[in-house]
Structure formats: C-alpha cells, structure tokens
CSV table of C-alpha atoms in Angstrom, one decimal:
chain,number,residue,atom,x,y,z
A,221,UNK,CA,-93.4,137.6,121.1
A,222,UNK,CA,-90.9,140.3,119.9
A,223,UNK,CA,-90.9,141.6,116.6
A,224,UNK,CA,-88.4,144.3,115.8
A,225,UNK,CA,-88.0,143.5,112.3
A,226,UNK,CA,-88.5,146.1,109.9
A,227,UNK,CA,-91.9,146.3,108.2
A,228,UNK,CA,-92.8,144.2,105.5
A,229,UNK,CA,-95.1,142.0,104.0
A,230,UNK,CA,-94.9,139.7,107.3
A,231,UNK,CA,-95.0,142.8,110.0
A,232,UNK,CA,-97.4,145.0,108.4
A,233,UNK,CA,-100.9,145.8,111.1
A,234,UNK,CA,-103.9,145.3,107.6
A,235,UNK,CA,-103.6,143.4,105.2
A,236,UNK,CA,-103.3,145.8,102.7
A,237,UNK,CA,-99.2,145.9,103.4
A,238,UNK,CA,-99.7,142.3,104.2
A,239,UNK,CA,-101.4,139.2,102.7
A,240,UNK,CA,-102.5,141.5,100.0
A,241,UNK,CA,-98.9,143.9,99.3
A,242,UNK,CA,-98.8,142.4,96.0
A,243,UNK,CA,-102.4,142.7,94.4
A,244,UNK,CA,-102.4,146.6,95.7
A,245,UNK,CA,-99.1,148.0,94.8
A,246,UNK,CA,-100.5,150.0,91.9
A,247,UNK,CA,-101.5,151.8,94.7
A,248,UNK,CA,-98.5,152.6,96.5
A,249,UNK,CA,-96.8,155.5,95.2
A,250,UNK,CA,-100.2,157.4,94.8
A,251,UNK,CA,-101.6,156.5,98.6
A,252,UNK,CA,-98.3,156.6,101.2
A,253,UNK,CA,-97.6,158.7,102.9
A,254,UNK,CA,-94.7,159.5,100.3
A,255,UNK,CA,-97.4,159.3,97.5
A,256,UNK,CA,-98.9,162.8,99.4
A,257,UNK,CA,-96.0,164.3,100.4
A,258,UNK,CA,-94.8,164.1,96.7
A,259,UNK,CA,-98.0,165.2,95.6
A,260,UNK,CA,-97.3,168.4,98.0
A,261,UNK,CA,-94.6,169.2,96.4
A,262,UNK,CA,-96.0,169.5,93.3
A,263,UNK,CA,-98.4,171.8,94.4
A,264,UNK,CA,-95.6,174.6,95.8
A,265,UNK,CA,-93.3,174.3,92.8
A,266,UNK,CA,-96.6,174.4,90.3
A,267,UNK,CA,-97.6,177.4,92.3
A,268,UNK,CA,-94.1,179.5,92.7
A,269,UNK,CA,-94.1,179.0,88.5
A,270,UNK,CA,-97.6,180.7,88.9
A,271,UNK,CA,-96.6,183.3,90.4
A,272,UNK,CA,-93.2,183.9,88.8
A,273,UNK,CA,-95.7,183.5,85.0
A,274,UNK,CA,-98.1,186.4,86.0
A,275,UNK,CA,-97.3,189.3,85.0
A,276,UNK,CA,-98.1,191.6,87.9
A,277,UNK,CA,-96.2,189.6,90.7
A,278,UNK,CA,-92.7,191.8,88.9
A,279,UNK,CA,-90.3,190.8,92.0
A,280,UNK,CA,-90.8,187.0,90.5
A,281,UNK,CA,-88.6,186.4,87.2
A,282,UNK,CA,-91.1,184.1,84.3
A,283,UNK,CA,-89.4,180.8,84.8
A,284,UNK,CA,-87.2,179.8,81.4
A,285,UNK,CA,-87.0,176.4,79.5
A,286,UNK,CA,-84.3,175.8,81.8
A,287,UNK,CA,-86.1,176.9,85.2
A,288,UNK,CA,-89.0,175.2,84.5
A,289,UNK,CA,-87.6,171.7,83.9
A,290,UNK,CA,-84.7,172.8,87.1
A,291,UNK,CA,-88.6,172.6,89.4
A,292,UNK,CA,-90.4,169.8,87.3
A,293,UNK,CA,-87.3,167.8,87.5
A,294,UNK,CA,-87.4,168.6,91.4
A,295,UNK,CA,-91.1,165.9,91.4
A,296,UNK,CA,-90.2,163.7,89.1
A,297,UNK,CA,-86.4,162.4,90.6
A,298,UNK,CA,-88.6,163.0,94.0
A,299,UNK,CA,-87.6,159.5,96.2
A,300,UNK,CA,-87.7,157.4,99.0
A,301,UNK,CA,-84.5,159.3,100.4
A,302,UNK,CA,-86.2,163.4,99.8
A,303,UNK,CA,-89.2,161.7,101.6
A,304,UNK,CA,-87.1,160.8,104.9
A,305,UNK,CA,-85.5,164.5,104.3
A,306,UNK,CA,-89.3,165.6,104.6
A,307,UNK,CA,-89.7,163.9,107.4
A,308,UNK,CA,-86.9,164.7,109.1
A,309,UNK,CA,-87.6,168.1,109.8
A,310,UNK,CA,-91.5,167.2,110.3
A,311,UNK,CA,-90.5,165.7,113.7
A,312,UNK,CA,-89.2,168.8,114.9
A,313,UNK,CA,-92.1,170.9,112.5
A,314,UNK,CA,-94.6,168.9,113.8
A,315,UNK,CA,-96.3,169.3,110.8
A,316,UNK,CA,-96.6,167.8,107.3
A,317,UNK,CA,-97.4,170.7,105.5
A,318,UNK,CA,-94.7,172.7,107.2
A,319,UNK,CA,-92.4,170.5,106.6
A,320,UNK,CA,-92.0,170.3,103.1
A,321,UNK,CA,-92.2,173.7,102.5
A,322,UNK,CA,-89.1,173.6,104.2
A,323,UNK,CA,-87.4,171.2,102.2
A,324,UNK,CA,-88.3,172.8,99.1
A,325,UNK,CA,-86.5,176.2,99.9
A,326,UNK,CA,-83.2,174.3,101.1
A,327,UNK,CA,-83.0,172.7,98.1
A,328,UNK,CA,-83.6,176.2,95.9
A,329,UNK,CA,-81.3,177.9,98.5
A,330,UNK,CA,-79.0,175.7,97.4
A,331,UNK,CA,-79.0,176.7,93.3
A,332,UNK,CA,-77.7,180.5,92.8
A,333,UNK,CA,-80.6,180.3,89.6
A,334,UNK,CA,-83.6,179.8,92.2
A,335,UNK,CA,-82.5,182.9,94.7
A,336,UNK,CA,-85.1,185.2,93.6
A,337,UNK,CA,-88.5,182.9,93.8
A,338,UNK,CA,-87.3,181.5,98.4
A,339,UNK,CA,-89.0,183.7,99.8
A,340,UNK,CA,-92.0,183.2,97.5
A,341,UNK,CA,-92.1,179.6,98.1
A,342,UNK,CA,-95.9,179.1,100.6
A,343,UNK,CA,-96.2,182.4,99.2
A,344,UNK,CA,-100.5,184.1,101.0
A,345,UNK,CA,-101.2,180.0,101.4
A,346,UNK,CA,-102.5,178.4,103.9
A,347,UNK,CA,-101.8,174.4,104.0
A,348,UNK,CA,-105.2,173.5,103.1
A,349,UNK,CA,-104.6,174.7,99.4
A,350,UNK,CA,-101.1,171.9,99.6
A,351,UNK,CA,-104.2,169.2,100.9
A,352,UNK,CA,-106.7,169.9,99.3
A,353,UNK,CA,-104.9,169.9,96.0
A,354,UNK,CA,-102.3,166.6,96.8
A,355,UNK,CA,-105.7,165.1,97.6
A,356,UNK,CA,-107.6,165.9,94.2
A,357,UNK,CA,-104.3,164.9,92.5
A,358,UNK,CA,-104.2,161.6,94.6
A,359,UNK,CA,-107.6,161.0,93.4
A,360,UNK,CA,-107.7,161.2,90.6
A,361,UNK,CA,-104.7,159.7,89.5
A,362,UNK,CA,-106.1,156.5,91.4
A,363,UNK,CA,-109.4,156.6,89.7
A,364,UNK,CA,-107.9,157.2,86.4
A,365,UNK,CA,-105.1,154.8,85.8
A,366,UNK,CA,-106.4,152.1,88.4
A,367,UNK,CA,-109.9,151.5,89.1
A,368,UNK,CA,-111.2,152.7,86.5
A,369,UNK,CA,-108.9,150.3,84.0
A,370,UNK,CA,-109.8,147.7,86.9
A,371,UNK,CA,-113.5,147.9,86.6
A,372,UNK,CA,-112.9,147.9,82.4
A,373,UNK,CA,-111.7,144.3,82.9
A,374,UNK,CA,-113.8,143.2,85.4
A,375,UNK,CA,-116.4,144.3,83.5
A,376,UNK,CA,-114.8,143.2,80.7
A,377,UNK,CA,-114.5,139.9,81.5
A,378,UNK,CA,-118.1,139.3,82.4
A,379,UNK,CA,-119.5,140.9,79.2
A,380,UNK,CA,-117.4,138.0,77.8
A,381,UNK,CA,-119.6,135.1,80.0
A,382,UNK,CA,-122.2,136.8,78.3
A,383,UNK,CA,-121.4,136.2,75.3
A,384,UNK,CA,-120.4,132.9,75.9
A,385,UNK,CA,-123.3,131.2,77.4
A,386,UNK,CA,-125.7,134.2,75.8
A,387,UNK,CA,-127.6,130.8,74.2
A,388,UNK,CA,-126.9,129.0,76.4
A,389,UNK,CA,-131.0,128.4,78.6
A,390,UNK,CA,-131.6,128.3,82.6
A,391,UNK,CA,-133.7,128.5,85.2
A,392,UNK,CA,-134.1,132.1,87.1
A,393,UNK,CA,-135.2,131.5,90.1
A,394,UNK,CA,-136.7,134.9,92.5
A,395,UNK,CA,-137.0,134.6,95.4
A,396,UNK,CA,-134.9,132.4,95.7
A,397,UNK,CA,-138.0,129.1,93.4
A,398,UNK,CA,-137.9,127.9,89.8
A,399,UNK,CA,-138.8,131.0,88.1
A,400,UNK,CA,-139.8,131.4,83.9
A,401,UNK,CA,-136.6,130.2,82.0
A,402,UNK,CA,-133.1,132.9,80.9
A,403,UNK,CA,-129.6,132.4,79.7
A,404,UNK,CA,-126.6,132.1,81.5
A,405,UNK,CA,-125.8,135.2,79.8
A,406,UNK,CA,-128.5,137.5,79.9
A,407,UNK,CA,-128.0,137.5,83.3
A,408,UNK,CA,-124.4,137.9,82.9
A,409,UNK,CA,-124.9,141.3,81.3
A,410,UNK,CA,-127.1,142.5,83.7
A,411,UNK,CA,-124.3,143.1,85.7
A,412,UNK,CA,-122.1,144.5,81.9
A,413,UNK,CA,-124.5,147.2,82.0
A,414,UNK,CA,-125.5,147.9,85.2
A,415,UNK,CA,-121.1,148.0,86.1
A,416,UNK,CA,-120.6,150.7,82.3
A,417,UNK,CA,-123.1,153.1,84.0
A,418,UNK,CA,-121.0,153.6,87.5
A,419,UNK,CA,-118.5,153.3,85.6
A,420,UNK,CA,-118.9,156.6,84.2
A,421,UNK,CA,-120.9,157.8,87.0
A,422,UNK,CA,-117.6,157.6,88.3
A,423,UNK,CA,-114.9,159.3,85.2
A,424,UNK,CA,-117.3,161.6,85.3
A,425,UNK,CA,-116.7,162.8,88.9
A,426,UNK,CA,-115.5,167.0,88.6
A,427,UNK,CA,-112.2,167.4,90.4
A,428,UNK,CA,-112.1,170.8,92.0
A,429,UNK,CA,-109.7,172.0,94.3
A,430,UNK,CA,-109.4,175.4,95.9
A,431,UNK,CA,-105.6,177.7,95.8
A,432,UNK,CA,-107.9,181.1,98.4
A,433,UNK,CA,-106.1,181.3,101.0
A,434,UNK,CA,-106.2,181.5,105.2
A,435,UNK,CA,-110.4,181.3,105.2
A,436,UNK,CA,-111.3,182.0,101.3
A,437,UNK,CA,-110.6,185.5,100.7
A,438,UNK,CA,-108.3,186.1,99.1
A,439,UNK,CA,-107.1,188.3,102.3
A,440,UNK,CA,-103.5,188.0,102.6
A,441,UNK,CA,-103.1,187.4,98.4
A,442,UNK,CA,-104.9,191.1,97.9
A,443,UNK,CA,-102.9,193.5,100.8
A,444,UNK,CA,-99.9,192.1,99.1
A,445,UNK,CA,-100.7,192.7,95.8
A,446,UNK,CA,-103.9,194.3,95.7
A,447,UNK,CA,-104.3,194.8,91.8
A,448,UNK,CA,-103.7,191.5,90.4
A,449,UNK,CA,-106.8,189.0,90.3
A,450,UNK,CA,-106.3,186.2,92.7
A,451,UNK,CA,-109.4,184.4,91.5
A,452,UNK,CA,-108.4,184.9,87.9
A,453,UNK,CA,-105.0,183.6,88.5
A,454,UNK,CA,-105.8,180.7,90.9
A,455,UNK,CA,-108.6,178.9,88.0
A,456,UNK,CA,-106.0,179.6,85.8
A,457,UNK,CA,-103.2,177.4,88.4
A,458,UNK,CA,-106.9,174.8,89.5
A,459,UNK,CA,-107.1,174.7,85.4
A,460,UNK,CA,-102.8,174.2,85.0
A,461,UNK,CA,-103.6,171.1,87.4
A,462,UNK,CA,-106.6,169.5,85.8
A,463,UNK,CA,-108.8,170.9,88.6
A,464,UNK,CA,-112.5,173.1,88.2
A,465,UNK,CA,-111.4,176.0,91.2
A,466,UNK,CA,-114.8,175.3,93.6
A,467,UNK,CA,-116.0,178.5,94.2
A,468,UNK,CA,-116.6,179.6,97.7
A,469,UNK,CA,-115.1,178.0,100.1
A,470,UNK,CA,-113.7,178.6,104.1
A,471,UNK,CA,-110.6,177.4,104.6
A,472,UNK,CA,-111.0,174.0,103.6
A,473,UNK,CA,-112.1,172.9,100.5
A,474,UNK,CA,-115.6,170.9,101.0
A,475,UNK,CA,-114.9,168.5,99.8
A,476,UNK,CA,-118.3,167.9,98.3
A,477,UNK,CA,-116.3,166.0,95.1
A,478,UNK,CA,-114.6,164.1,96.9
A,479,UNK,CA,-118.0,162.1,98.5
A,480,UNK,CA,-119.7,161.8,95.3
A,481,UNK,CA,-115.9,159.7,93.8
A,482,UNK,CA,-116.9,157.0,96.6
A,483,UNK,CA,-120.4,156.8,96.4
A,484,UNK,CA,-119.8,156.3,92.9
A,485,UNK,CA,-117.5,153.8,93.6
A,486,UNK,CA,-119.6,152.3,96.1
A,487,UNK,CA,-122.2,151.8,94.4
A,488,UNK,CA,-119.5,149.9,91.7
A,489,UNK,CA,-118.4,148.0,94.5
A,490,UNK,CA,-122.5,147.0,95.3
A,491,UNK,CA,-122.8,146.1,91.7
A,492,UNK,CA,-119.9,143.5,92.4
A,493,UNK,CA,-120.6,142.5,95.5
A,494,UNK,CA,-124.1,141.4,93.6
A,495,UNK,CA,-122.6,139.1,91.0
A,496,UNK,CA,-119.6,137.6,93.3
A,497,UNK,CA,-122.8,136.5,95.7
A,498,UNK,CA,-125.2,135.5,92.5
A,499,UNK,CA,-121.3,133.8,90.9
A,500,UNK,CA,-121.5,131.4,93.7
A,501,UNK,CA,-124.8,130.9,94.1
A,502,UNK,CA,-123.9,129.2,90.9
A,503,UNK,CA,-121.3,127.5,92.0
A,504,UNK,CA,-123.1,126.1,94.4
A,505,UNK,CA,-126.0,125.1,92.2
A,506,UNK,CA,-123.3,123.4,89.8
A,507,UNK,CA,-124.5,125.8,87.2
A,508,UNK,CA,-120.1,126.8,86.6
A,509,UNK,CA,-118.2,124.0,87.5
A,510,UNK,CA,-114.6,125.8,88.9
A,511,UNK,CA,-111.2,125.0,87.5
A,512,UNK,CA,-109.0,122.9,90.1
A,513,UNK,CA,-105.6,124.2,89.8
A,514,UNK,CA,-102.9,122.3,91.0
A,515,UNK,CA,-101.6,122.0,94.1
A,516,UNK,CA,-104.7,124.6,96.3
A,517,UNK,CA,-106.4,123.1,99.4
A,518,UNK,CA,-110.4,123.2,98.7
A,519,UNK,CA,-110.3,121.6,103.0
A,520,UNK,CA,-108.0,121.2,105.1
A,521,UNK,CA,-110.2,117.8,105.9
A,522,UNK,CA,-112.8,117.3,103.1
A,523,UNK,CA,-110.2,116.8,99.8
A,524,UNK,CA,-112.5,117.2,96.7
A,525,UNK,CA,-113.6,120.1,97.1
A,526,UNK,CA,-112.9,123.5,95.1
A,527,UNK,CA,-114.3,126.0,96.9
A,528,UNK,CA,-115.8,129.3,95.7
A,529,UNK,CA,-113.8,131.4,97.5
A,530,UNK,CA,-112.2,134.2,94.7
A,531,UNK,CA,-115.9,135.0,95.1
A,532,UNK,CA,-115.7,135.4,99.1
A,533,UNK,CA,-112.4,137.5,98.8
A,534,UNK,CA,-114.6,139.2,97.0
A,535,UNK,CA,-117.8,140.2,99.4
A,536,UNK,CA,-115.4,140.8,101.9
A,537,UNK,CA,-113.1,143.3,101.0
A,538,UNK,CA,-116.0,145.1,98.6
A,539,UNK,CA,-117.6,145.2,102.4
A,540,UNK,CA,-114.4,146.3,103.6
A,541,UNK,CA,-114.0,149.1,100.8
A,542,UNK,CA,-117.6,150.0,100.8
A,543,UNK,CA,-117.2,151.1,105.1
A,544,UNK,CA,-114.5,153.4,104.5
A,545,UNK,CA,-115.9,154.6,101.3
A,546,UNK,CA,-118.9,155.4,103.1
A,547,UNK,CA,-117.7,156.8,106.3
A,548,UNK,CA,-115.2,159.6,104.2
A,549,UNK,CA,-118.4,160.4,102.0
A,550,UNK,CA,-119.9,161.0,105.1
A,551,UNK,CA,-117.5,162.4,107.2
A,552,UNK,CA,-115.0,164.7,105.0
A,553,UNK,CA,-118.2,167.4,103.5
A,554,UNK,CA,-118.3,168.3,107.2
A,555,UNK,CA,-116.5,171.0,109.3
A,556,UNK,CA,-116.4,173.4,112.1
A,557,UNK,CA,-118.0,176.3,111.1
A,558,UNK,CA,-114.9,177.5,108.8
A,559,UNK,CA,-112.4,175.0,109.9
A,560,UNK,CA,-111.7,171.5,112.6
A,561,UNK,CA,-108.8,169.2,111.9
A,562,UNK,CA,-111.0,166.0,111.8
A,563,UNK,CA,-111.2,165.6,108.4
A,564,UNK,CA,-107.0,165.1,108.5
A,565,UNK,CA,-106.9,162.5,109.4
A,566,UNK,CA,-109.5,160.5,108.1
A,567,UNK,CA,-108.0,161.7,104.3
A,568,UNK,CA,-105.5,159.4,105.6
A,569,UNK,CA,-107.5,156.4,105.2
A,570,UNK,CA,-108.2,157.0,101.1
A,571,UNK,CA,-106.0,154.3,99.9
A,572,UNK,CA,-107.3,151.6,101.8
A,573,UNK,CA,-110.5,152.2,100.1
A,574,UNK,CA,-109.6,152.1,97.0
A,575,UNK,CA,-107.1,149.3,98.1
A,576,UNK,CA,-110.3,146.6,99.2
A,577,UNK,CA,-111.7,147.4,95.8
A,578,UNK,CA,-108.4,146.2,93.4
A,579,UNK,CA,-108.2,143.2,96.1
A,580,UNK,CA,-111.9,142.2,95.1
A,581,UNK,CA,-111.5,143.0,91.7
A,582,UNK,CA,-108.2,141.2,90.6
A,583,UNK,CA,-110.0,138.5,92.9
A,584,UNK,CA,-113.0,138.3,90.9
A,585,UNK,CA,-110.9,138.5,87.4
A,586,UNK,CA,-108.7,135.7,88.7
A,587,UNK,CA,-112.7,133.6,89.8
A,588,UNK,CA,-114.2,134.3,86.3
A,589,UNK,CA,-110.4,133.0,84.9
A,590,UNK,CA,-111.3,129.7,86.4
A,591,UNK,CA,-115.6,129.1,85.7
A,592,UNK,CA,-117.0,127.5,83.2
A,593,UNK,CA,-120.8,126.9,82.7
A,594,UNK,CA,-122.3,122.7,83.0
A,595,UNK,CA,-125.0,123.2,80.3
A,596,UNK,CA,-126.0,118.9,81.2
A,597,UNK,CA,-126.4,121.4,84.7
A,598,UNK,CA,-128.6,123.4,83.4
A,599,UNK,CA,-130.5,121.3,81.5
A,600,UNK,CA,-131.4,119.1,84.0
A,601,UNK,CA,-132.5,121.5,86.8
A,602,UNK,CA,-134.6,122.0,83.3
A,603,UNK,CA,-136.3,119.4,82.5
A,604,UNK,CA,-136.8,118.6,86.1
A,605,UNK,CA,-139.1,122.1,86.4
A,606,UNK,CA,-142.5,121.5,83.8
A,607,UNK,CA,-144.2,123.9,85.6
A,608,UNK,CA,-142.0,127.2,85.1
A,609,UNK,CA,-144.5,126.5,81.4
A,610,UNK,CA,-147.8,127.6,83.7
A,611,UNK,CA,-147.2,131.3,82.7
A,612,UNK,CA,-146.5,130.6,79.4
A,613,UNK,CA,-149.9,128.2,78.8
A,614,UNK,CA,-152.2,130.6,80.7
A,615,UNK,CA,-150.9,134.0,79.0
A,616,UNK,CA,-152.4,131.9,75.3
A,617,UNK,CA,-155.2,131.1,77.1
A,618,UNK,CA,-156.7,134.8,78.2
A,619,UNK,CA,-155.7,135.2,74.4
A,620,UNK,CA,-158.2,133.2,73.3
A,621,UNK,CA,-160.6,134.1,75.8
A,622,UNK,CA,-160.7,131.4,78.6
A,623,UNK,CA,-162.2,132.6,81.7
A,624,UNK,CA,-160.3,132.0,84.9
A,625,UNK,CA,-157.1,131.3,82.8
A,626,UNK,CA,-154.8,132.4,85.6
A,627,UNK,CA,-156.9,130.0,88.7
A,628,UNK,CA,-156.6,126.9,86.2
A,629,UNK,CA,-152.9,126.5,85.5
A,630,UNK,CA,-152.7,127.9,89.4
A,631,UNK,CA,-154.5,124.7,90.5
A,632,UNK,CA,-152.6,122.2,87.9
A,633,UNK,CA,-148.9,123.7,89.5
A,634,UNK,CA,-149.3,125.3,92.3
A,635,UNK,CA,-146.8,123.2,94.8
A,636,UNK,CA,-147.4,120.2,93.0
A,637,UNK,CA,-145.4,118.0,91.2
A,638,UNK,CA,-145.8,117.3,87.4
A,639,UNK,CA,-143.4,116.8,84.4
A,640,UNK,CA,-143.8,116.8,80.4
A,641,UNK,CA,-147.3,114.6,80.2
A,642,UNK,CA,-148.9,116.3,82.8
A,643,UNK,CA,-148.7,119.6,81.6
A,644,UNK,CA,-149.2,118.0,78.0
A,645,UNK,CA,-151.7,116.3,78.6
A,646,UNK,CA,-153.5,119.8,80.4
A,647,UNK,CA,-153.6,121.3,77.1
A,648,UNK,CA,-154.2,118.3,74.8
A,649,UNK,CA,-157.8,119.3,77.4
A,650,UNK,CA,-158.0,122.9,76.3
A,651,UNK,CA,-160.2,124.3,73.6
A,652,UNK,CA,-157.9,125.9,71.7
A,653,UNK,CA,-156.2,126.0,68.4
A,654,UNK,CA,-154.5,123.3,67.0
A,655,UNK,CA,-151.8,125.7,66.0
A,656,UNK,CA,-151.9,126.8,69.5
A,657,UNK,CA,-152.2,123.4,70.9
A,658,UNK,CA,-148.9,122.3,68.4
A,659,UNK,CA,-146.9,125.5,69.7
A,660,UNK,CA,-147.6,124.9,73.5
A,661,UNK,CA,-147.2,120.5,73.2
A,662,UNK,CA,-143.4,121.7,71.0
A,663,UNK,CA,-142.6,124.2,74.0
A,664,UNK,CA,-139.6,122.5,76.7
A,665,UNK,CA,-138.2,124.9,79.4
A,666,UNK,CA,-134.9,125.5,77.7
A,667,UNK,CA,-137.0,126.8,74.4
A,668,UNK,CA,-139.2,128.7,76.8
A,669,UNK,CA,-136.2,132.0,77.3
A,670,UNK,CA,-138.0,135.3,75.3
A,671,UNK,CA,-135.1,137.8,73.6
A,672,UNK,CA,-132.5,136.8,76.6
A,673,UNK,CA,-129.5,135.4,74.1
A,674,UNK,CA,-130.4,138.6,71.4
A,675,UNK,CA,-129.6,140.9,75.3
A,676,UNK,CA,-126.7,138.5,76.0
A,677,UNK,CA,-125.2,139.3,72.6
A,678,UNK,CA,-126.2,142.8,72.5
A,679,UNK,CA,-124.0,143.5,75.7
C-alpha cells in the first residue's frame, strides 16, 4: 500500500498525532517544530532588545515603544508560513538555529528603521544559548498551561469521589486478601493527598537558562566589550524571560532542572497509574459500576461487557510517558566534555512524554465520569467477611489482660469460614465486662471503619 497523502491523523506515524491528535492539540503550538522555532525567534529578538537597552553598547540605540512593539509583532504574528520560510533556509544551511538567525535578519533588513540592529542579531551567541532558552520557555509553558491544569482537574475529580463516598464502608484488601474495613471515599482521598504533594514539586522546579557563549565564559563578549558586566546583563536578560541563571556551565546548560521536572512528572504519573489500577480492580470486584454509553461496544463477541477501557488506556499511556521521561531525565544531564550533540535529538522528544501524560489524564477524566459506587455490592462483601473483626476483638481482649488474645483469634479465624453467629458466640464466651461484650456484639464489619470517613471529608 502506498501512502502519498499529506500528514493527517490517519497517516501519522505515532498515535500522538494520529489516533489521539484531538487529545494532544493543546501541546501542538508549544512542543511542535513550529513551536520550537517560535521560541528560538523569541530568544533572538529578546536578546537583541537587551543588548540595545544596555548603555555599554553605544552602537545600538535603545528601542522606543514603537520599535519594541514591532519586534514583538514578529513573535506574535509568527505563523506556519514563517515557520516554513525558516525550514526553507535550513534546507541550505543544514543548521536549524542559523536558519532562524537568517530569517530574522531578512525580516529586519526589509525595514529601514531596523538596519542598525541587523549586525547584532545572534551577537556573541552559540546555538545552545538560543536552544536552551527556547526549550526552557517551551517546557515552562507546557507545564503551566497544559500539564498542571490537567493534573488539577484529575485531582479535583478524585477529591469529588472522596467526598461523595466518604461514609461508604468498603472491605479493604491487603495482599489481595480481606482486611480491616475502610471507606471507598477515604481510599480515593489517599490519591488526592499524594497528587497534591507531587503537583507542588512539579510546579516549584526552578527553570534555569544560560546566555554565556561558546563554552560558558563570555569569551567573545569580553573581547568585543570588555567594560560590560556580561554576567549581570545575562542574569537580567534571563530574569526578563522569567528564568533563573545557571551559574556555571559548559557550552550547554546542564539540563539538571529538566531532569528534576521529568522526575517530578514521573512521580505524578506513577500515582495516577496506581490509581488507574486500583479503580480497575474495584470495577472488577463490582464496587464501582460503569455507566454504559449508547452505541459503544465492550466486546466484539460478548454483548454484555462494559470494560474499564479508560483506566486501561491511562495505564498504557502513563507507562509510555514515564519510559520517555525516564530516558530524557537520564540522558540530558550527560554530555561529553564541553558539549556533544546527543542531547539535541533527545530534546526533540520533549512533547512525547508530555503528550502521553495528557492523553492519560483525559482518559482518567472520562473514566471517572462513568463511575458510580454499588453500595449493595460493597455491603455484601463486608457481610461475607466477619473474620475481619478478629482484629477488634483481640485488641479489646489485650486491654482487659486476657492471655493469648491474638492466638485465640488466630485459631478461630485463620483459614476458617465463620459467620456472624460464630463471632458473637466467641465474644459471649470471653471473660469481658458486659459493656465490652455489648460493644463487640453490636459491631458489624461495615461499622469497623475507624476515622476513614473523617479523613475522606477532610480532603
């Protein structure tokens, strides 16, 4: 089969721009090739402005409001045709950053008022000065405008589950076996607390940048203008971009902050994956029912099925996201001597890990929207597991000084099938105060939930 058609969701190589294109559209203007070119152009123009504003560079006049507006318009109006023009230049230069420089010079040379600025485009810069800042701006925008809102939406949805089912008793399962009861809401609340903590870690990563020349020493800068305080100018420029200076670098910014970002996002993803698997299990047990969607098919052969496909989709995409993010976090901070180019191709996959995370968040959001607890199923499971009260009974026995309390309950319950009558008969046989006996006789599995409901409500 020949595919000569233009790129579309049907011809894309990866599902990010294929099957899931509509789900990753938010990232397209940020993490695409066009997005990267726009960030590079932004850095080139803002550096030119910073040079022009500095009194130690008299060859340039400080841009007035109109000039600044015209500069910024080159960024704001940057479109697909401009991006293609840059790519056309790159076809000759075989150098992507130099192509942006030539594109900008061409644009400025067409405007007489910008003639004086043209020689100072890309002044004293190595390509990595532009690239590291472009990726910093890219990752910051993706984090702040796409990822954090998506994480917040999921966290809020899980918090709603915690509040809705705060008081609904549920049989806990440790090692897959029946354990002391909890509430469905409290178990949802566990994920809320975990997500909020890691979300703050992701949001608080300091984004660093460098603008210090070919090997990080301001070599060319100081030859051209030895009296200028270049570290101070660079720091002010970075602050104007909303970035912090990386204090000492080789040709490249070391990318440690990127690794911190990816690791923080990986922890968020791991929590979401844990949530997806737990909910999948609760659906399997019947604790959660899923709303059937008209027209959807759960199985090509079994008409009755309503599968937890959204949680399975999320699990798969979270695994893909973390595989990519883990590689980036391990690879990017490592560079031979003052610079090698192995980070360049890896960095172009910045959007890949982010996109799989976004796809997973949307799948989870959709899946949560279909969930409804089944109180009858939860109650039936509790009522079938009276041995779980052994913990409560033996603990009261210990308080009253009864010997071998744990061992007596172990003999009664471990590997045995016992019901309400057997538990109450055992309680009646104990040498306990009447008040304790009455309390233990009245205790049912669904009542033995500790402060789980309070914990859920406090989320």
